[in-house]
GROMACS .gro file of C-alpha atoms in nm:
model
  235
    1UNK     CA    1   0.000   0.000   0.000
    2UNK     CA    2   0.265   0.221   0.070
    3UNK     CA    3   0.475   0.203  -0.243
    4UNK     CA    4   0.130   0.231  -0.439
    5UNK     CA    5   0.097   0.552  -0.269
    6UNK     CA    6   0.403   0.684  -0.328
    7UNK     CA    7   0.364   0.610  -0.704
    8UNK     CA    8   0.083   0.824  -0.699
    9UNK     CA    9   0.201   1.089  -0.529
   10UNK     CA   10   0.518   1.077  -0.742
   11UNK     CA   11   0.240   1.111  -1.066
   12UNK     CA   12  -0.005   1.316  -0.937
   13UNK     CA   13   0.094   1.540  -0.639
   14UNK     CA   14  -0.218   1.676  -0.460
   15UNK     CA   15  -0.314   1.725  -0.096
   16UNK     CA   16  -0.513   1.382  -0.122
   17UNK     CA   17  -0.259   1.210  -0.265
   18UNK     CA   18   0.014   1.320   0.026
   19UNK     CA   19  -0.206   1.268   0.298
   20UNK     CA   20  -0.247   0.928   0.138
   21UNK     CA   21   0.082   0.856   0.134
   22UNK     CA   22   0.135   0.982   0.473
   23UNK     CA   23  -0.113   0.740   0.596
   24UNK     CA   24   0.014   0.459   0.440
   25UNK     CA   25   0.372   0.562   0.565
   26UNK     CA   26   0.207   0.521   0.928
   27UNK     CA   27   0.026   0.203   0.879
   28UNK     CA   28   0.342   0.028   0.765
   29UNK     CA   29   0.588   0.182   1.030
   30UNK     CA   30   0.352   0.049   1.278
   31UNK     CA   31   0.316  -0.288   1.106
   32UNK     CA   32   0.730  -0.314   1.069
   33UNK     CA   33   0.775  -0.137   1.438
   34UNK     CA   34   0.522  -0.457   1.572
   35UNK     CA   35   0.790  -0.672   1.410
   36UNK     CA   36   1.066  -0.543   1.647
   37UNK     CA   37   0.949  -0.789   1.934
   38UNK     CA   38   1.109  -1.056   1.743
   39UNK     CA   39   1.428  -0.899   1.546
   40UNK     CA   40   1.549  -1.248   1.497
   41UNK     CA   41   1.721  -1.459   1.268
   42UNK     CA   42   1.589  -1.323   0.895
   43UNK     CA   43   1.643  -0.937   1.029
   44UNK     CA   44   1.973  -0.986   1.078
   45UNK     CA   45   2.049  -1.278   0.876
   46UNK     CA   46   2.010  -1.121   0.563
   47UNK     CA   47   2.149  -0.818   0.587
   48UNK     CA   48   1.881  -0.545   0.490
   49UNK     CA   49   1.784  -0.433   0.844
   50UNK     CA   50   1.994  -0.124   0.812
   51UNK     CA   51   1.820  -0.041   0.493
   52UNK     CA   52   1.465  -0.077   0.657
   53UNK     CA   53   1.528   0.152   0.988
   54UNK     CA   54   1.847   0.309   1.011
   55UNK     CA   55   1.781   0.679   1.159
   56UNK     CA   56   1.807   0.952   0.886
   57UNK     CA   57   1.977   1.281   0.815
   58UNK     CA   58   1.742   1.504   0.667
   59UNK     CA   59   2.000   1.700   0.490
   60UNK     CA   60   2.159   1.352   0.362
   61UNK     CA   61   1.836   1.233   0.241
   62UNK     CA   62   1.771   1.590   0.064
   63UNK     CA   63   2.080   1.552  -0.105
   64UNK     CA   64   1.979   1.319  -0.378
   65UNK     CA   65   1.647   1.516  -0.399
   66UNK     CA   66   1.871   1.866  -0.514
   67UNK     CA   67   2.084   1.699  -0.725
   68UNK     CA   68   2.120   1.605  -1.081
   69UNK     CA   69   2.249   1.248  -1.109
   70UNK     CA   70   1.973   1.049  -1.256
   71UNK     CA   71   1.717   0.834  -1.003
   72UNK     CA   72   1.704   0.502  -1.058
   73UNK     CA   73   1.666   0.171  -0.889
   74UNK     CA   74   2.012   0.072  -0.851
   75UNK     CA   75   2.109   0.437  -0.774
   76UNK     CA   76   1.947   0.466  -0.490
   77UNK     CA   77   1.954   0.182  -0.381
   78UNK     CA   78   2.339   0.220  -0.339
   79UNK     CA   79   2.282   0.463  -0.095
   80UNK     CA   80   2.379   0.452   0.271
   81UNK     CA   81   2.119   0.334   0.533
   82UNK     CA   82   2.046   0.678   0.638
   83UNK     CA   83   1.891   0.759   0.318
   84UNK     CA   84   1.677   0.457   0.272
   85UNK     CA   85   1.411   0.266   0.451
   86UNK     CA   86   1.136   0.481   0.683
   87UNK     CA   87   1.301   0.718   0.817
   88UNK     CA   88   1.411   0.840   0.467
   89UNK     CA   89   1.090   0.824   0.344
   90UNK     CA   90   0.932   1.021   0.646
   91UNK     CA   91   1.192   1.323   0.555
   92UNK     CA   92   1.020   1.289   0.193
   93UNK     CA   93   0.641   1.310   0.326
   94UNK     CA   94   0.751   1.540   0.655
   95UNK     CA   95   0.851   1.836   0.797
   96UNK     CA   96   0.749   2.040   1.064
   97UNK     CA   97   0.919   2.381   0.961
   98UNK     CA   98   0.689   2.312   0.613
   99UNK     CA   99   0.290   2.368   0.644
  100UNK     CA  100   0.061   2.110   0.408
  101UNK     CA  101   0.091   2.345   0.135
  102UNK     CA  102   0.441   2.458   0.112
  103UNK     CA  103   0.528   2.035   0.177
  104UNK     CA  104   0.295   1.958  -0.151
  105UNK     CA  105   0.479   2.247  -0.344
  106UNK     CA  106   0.831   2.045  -0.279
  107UNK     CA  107   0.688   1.785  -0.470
  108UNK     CA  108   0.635   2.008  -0.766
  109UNK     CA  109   0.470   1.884  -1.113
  110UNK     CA  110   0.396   1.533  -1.163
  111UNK     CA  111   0.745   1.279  -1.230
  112UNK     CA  112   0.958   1.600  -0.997
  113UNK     CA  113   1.278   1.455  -0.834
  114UNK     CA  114   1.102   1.436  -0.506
  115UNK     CA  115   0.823   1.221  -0.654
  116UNK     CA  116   1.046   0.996  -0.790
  117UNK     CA  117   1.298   0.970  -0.523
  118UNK     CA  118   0.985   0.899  -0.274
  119UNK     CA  119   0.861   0.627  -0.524
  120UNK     CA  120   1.196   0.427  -0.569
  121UNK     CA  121   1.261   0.428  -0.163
  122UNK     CA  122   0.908   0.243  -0.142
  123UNK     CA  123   0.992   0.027  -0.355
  124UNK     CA  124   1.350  -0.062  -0.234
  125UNK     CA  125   1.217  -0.081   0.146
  126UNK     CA  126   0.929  -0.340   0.016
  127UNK     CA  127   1.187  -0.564  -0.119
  128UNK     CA  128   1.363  -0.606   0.138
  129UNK     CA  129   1.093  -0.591   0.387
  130UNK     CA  130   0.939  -0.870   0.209
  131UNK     CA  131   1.303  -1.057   0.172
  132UNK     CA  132   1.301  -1.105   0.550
  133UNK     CA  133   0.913  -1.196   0.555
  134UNK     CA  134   1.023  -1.461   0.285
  135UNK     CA  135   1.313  -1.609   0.499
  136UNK     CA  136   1.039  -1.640   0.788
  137UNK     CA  137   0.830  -1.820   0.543
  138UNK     CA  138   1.128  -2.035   0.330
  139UNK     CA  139   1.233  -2.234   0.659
  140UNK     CA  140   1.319  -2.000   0.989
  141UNK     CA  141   0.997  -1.999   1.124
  142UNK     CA  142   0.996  -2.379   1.109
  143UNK     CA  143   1.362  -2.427   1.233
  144UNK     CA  144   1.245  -2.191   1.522
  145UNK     CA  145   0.892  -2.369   1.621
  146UNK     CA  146   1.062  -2.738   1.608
  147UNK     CA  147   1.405  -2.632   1.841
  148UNK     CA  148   1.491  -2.938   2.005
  149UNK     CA  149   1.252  -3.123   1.751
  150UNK     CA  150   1.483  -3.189   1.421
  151UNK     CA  151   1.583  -2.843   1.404
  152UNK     CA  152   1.946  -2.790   1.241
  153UNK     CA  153   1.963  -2.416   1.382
  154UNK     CA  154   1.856  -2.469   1.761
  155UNK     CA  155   1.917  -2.812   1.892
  156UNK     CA  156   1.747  -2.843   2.208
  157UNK     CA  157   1.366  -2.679   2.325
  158UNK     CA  158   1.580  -2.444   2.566
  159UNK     CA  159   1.753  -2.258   2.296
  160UNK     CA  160   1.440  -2.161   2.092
  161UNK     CA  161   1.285  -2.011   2.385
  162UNK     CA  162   1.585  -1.875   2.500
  163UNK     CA  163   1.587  -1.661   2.160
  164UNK     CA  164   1.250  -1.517   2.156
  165UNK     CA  165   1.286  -1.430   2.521
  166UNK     CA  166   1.581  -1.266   2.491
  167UNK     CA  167   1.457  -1.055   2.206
  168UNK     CA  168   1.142  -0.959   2.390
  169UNK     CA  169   1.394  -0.866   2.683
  170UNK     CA  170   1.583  -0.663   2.401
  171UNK     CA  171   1.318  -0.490   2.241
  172UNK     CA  172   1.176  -0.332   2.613
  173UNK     CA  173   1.551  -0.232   2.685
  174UNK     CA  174   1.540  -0.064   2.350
  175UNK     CA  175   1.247   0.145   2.417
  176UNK     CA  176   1.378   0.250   2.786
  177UNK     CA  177   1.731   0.283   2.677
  178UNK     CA  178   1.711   0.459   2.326
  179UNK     CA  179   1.360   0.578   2.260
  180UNK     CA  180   1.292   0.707   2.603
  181UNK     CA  181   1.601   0.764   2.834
  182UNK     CA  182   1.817   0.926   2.554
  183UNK     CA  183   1.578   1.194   2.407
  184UNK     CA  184   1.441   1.297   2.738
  185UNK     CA  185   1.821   1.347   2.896
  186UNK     CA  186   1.796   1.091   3.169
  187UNK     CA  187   2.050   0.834   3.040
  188UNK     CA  188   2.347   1.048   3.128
  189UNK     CA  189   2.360   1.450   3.202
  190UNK     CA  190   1.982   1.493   3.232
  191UNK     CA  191   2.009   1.732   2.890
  192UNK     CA  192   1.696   1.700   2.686
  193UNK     CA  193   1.810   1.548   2.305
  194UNK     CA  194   1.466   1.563   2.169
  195UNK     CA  195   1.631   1.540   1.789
  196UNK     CA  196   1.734   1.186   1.916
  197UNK     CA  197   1.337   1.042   1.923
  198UNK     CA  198   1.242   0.841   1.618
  199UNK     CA  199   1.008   0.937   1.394
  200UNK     CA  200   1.053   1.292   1.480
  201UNK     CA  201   0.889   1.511   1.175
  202UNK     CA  202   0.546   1.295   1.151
  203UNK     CA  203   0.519   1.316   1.548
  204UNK     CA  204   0.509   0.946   1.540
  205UNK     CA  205   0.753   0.863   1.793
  206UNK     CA  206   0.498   0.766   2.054
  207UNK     CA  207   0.278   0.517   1.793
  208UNK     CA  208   0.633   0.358   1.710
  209UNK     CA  209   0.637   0.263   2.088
  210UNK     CA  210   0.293   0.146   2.104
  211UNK     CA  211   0.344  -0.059   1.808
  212UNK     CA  212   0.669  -0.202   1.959
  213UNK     CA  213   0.451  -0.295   2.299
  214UNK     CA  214   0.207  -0.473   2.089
  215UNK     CA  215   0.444  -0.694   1.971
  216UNK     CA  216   0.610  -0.791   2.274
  217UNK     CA  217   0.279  -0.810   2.469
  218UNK     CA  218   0.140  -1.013   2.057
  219UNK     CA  219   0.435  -1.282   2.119
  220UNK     CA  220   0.443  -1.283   2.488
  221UNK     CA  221   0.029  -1.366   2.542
  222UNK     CA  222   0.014  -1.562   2.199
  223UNK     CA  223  -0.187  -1.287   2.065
  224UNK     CA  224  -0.255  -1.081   1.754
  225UNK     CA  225  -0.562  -0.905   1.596
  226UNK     CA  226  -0.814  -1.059   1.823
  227UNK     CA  227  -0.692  -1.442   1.769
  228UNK     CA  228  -0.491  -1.616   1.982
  229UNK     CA  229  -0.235  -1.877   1.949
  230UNK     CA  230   0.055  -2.061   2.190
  231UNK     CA  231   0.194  -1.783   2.454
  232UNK     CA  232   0.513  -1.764   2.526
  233UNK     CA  233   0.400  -1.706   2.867
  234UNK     CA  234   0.311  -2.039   2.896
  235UNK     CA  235   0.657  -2.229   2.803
   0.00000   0.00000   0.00000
């Protein structure tokens, strides 16, 4: 949904078509931020994490945006992880200094360098969003569920449970250490660092932590979207 969004936003720039594309850009943050109760195996596996949430520099991510060199697929897709993934794409759709109007003129005519720019970093973070989704699918998830049953990758029960736990245990530290404690200055000199929050130009910081709660709480009660499966609570 997102990277149909950004394709028409990239071909028909309009105050529907942003907040469209803002929307979407929410909806799959929070689906991909649910995901980081169980950053296991595929995420970091296969290598493309970095590429899906690495935190962004807005005047990095402008850069390509101002320039001339031609935007392609493999173009920017060469680009560092703090010029791809969400964050990247949040600089495209936000920013707080620009009202709705003067954010829709950045984006110009139809086919403008921001449009297209947008467009291609959709479609790079789907790929690889759906590469890890795919390695779930292609054999983790059943190396994971049979550990200590025949599994080549976790040889006893113990070890399987040991590795969702310890993500779970991970992904809370995460929230107090770097989402929370950081930005609001009480890790260290009690200094405020509110630049250090994620998510900072869509004022999404807080859903990203709600999202990331829902996952723990998802894998640790066995429960997701109203249906309910094995907790981990239980083992």
């Amino acid at each position: 949904a997102l990277e149909a969004a950004m394709a028409s936003l990239r071909d028909a720039p309009s105050a529907d078509t942003l907040n469209t594309a803002r929307t979407a850009w929410k909806k799959a943050r929070s689906t991909w931020k649910f995901t980081d109760a169980f950053v296991v195996g595929p995420s970091a596996d296969i290598g493309v994490s970095g590429k899906i949430d690495f935190p962004a520099t807005p005047k990095i991510v402008e850069a390509p945006i101002a320039g001339t060199t031609a935007l392609d697929e493999a173009t920017v897709g060469n680009l560092g992880g703090d010029q791809q993934g969400f964050p990247a794409i949040e600089v495209v759709l936000f920013d707080p200094a620009r009202d709705d109007a003067a954010m829709l003129a950045a984006f110009g005519a139809a086919g403008s360098r921001r449009g297209v720019f947008g467009a291609l970093l959709a479609t790079l973070l789907k790929a690889k969003v759906t590469s890890v989704r795919d390695a779930w699918t292609g054999g983790y998830a059943t190396e994971l569920t049979t550990a200590g049953q025949g599994s080549k990758t976790y040889t006893t029960e113990h070890q399987g449970i040991d590795v969702i736990v310890n993500a779970l245990v991970s992904g809370a530290e995460i929230i107090i250490a770097t989402h929370l404690a950081k930005p609001l200055g009480i890790d260290k000199d009690g200094k405020p660092l509110p630049d250090l929050i994620e998510s900072p130009r869509s004022d999404y910081s807080i859903d990203d932590i709600l999202a990331e709660l829902a996952g723990i709480e998802g894998v640790y009660l066995g429960t997701r979207n109203g249906a309910s499966g094995l907790p981990l609570a239980d083992a």
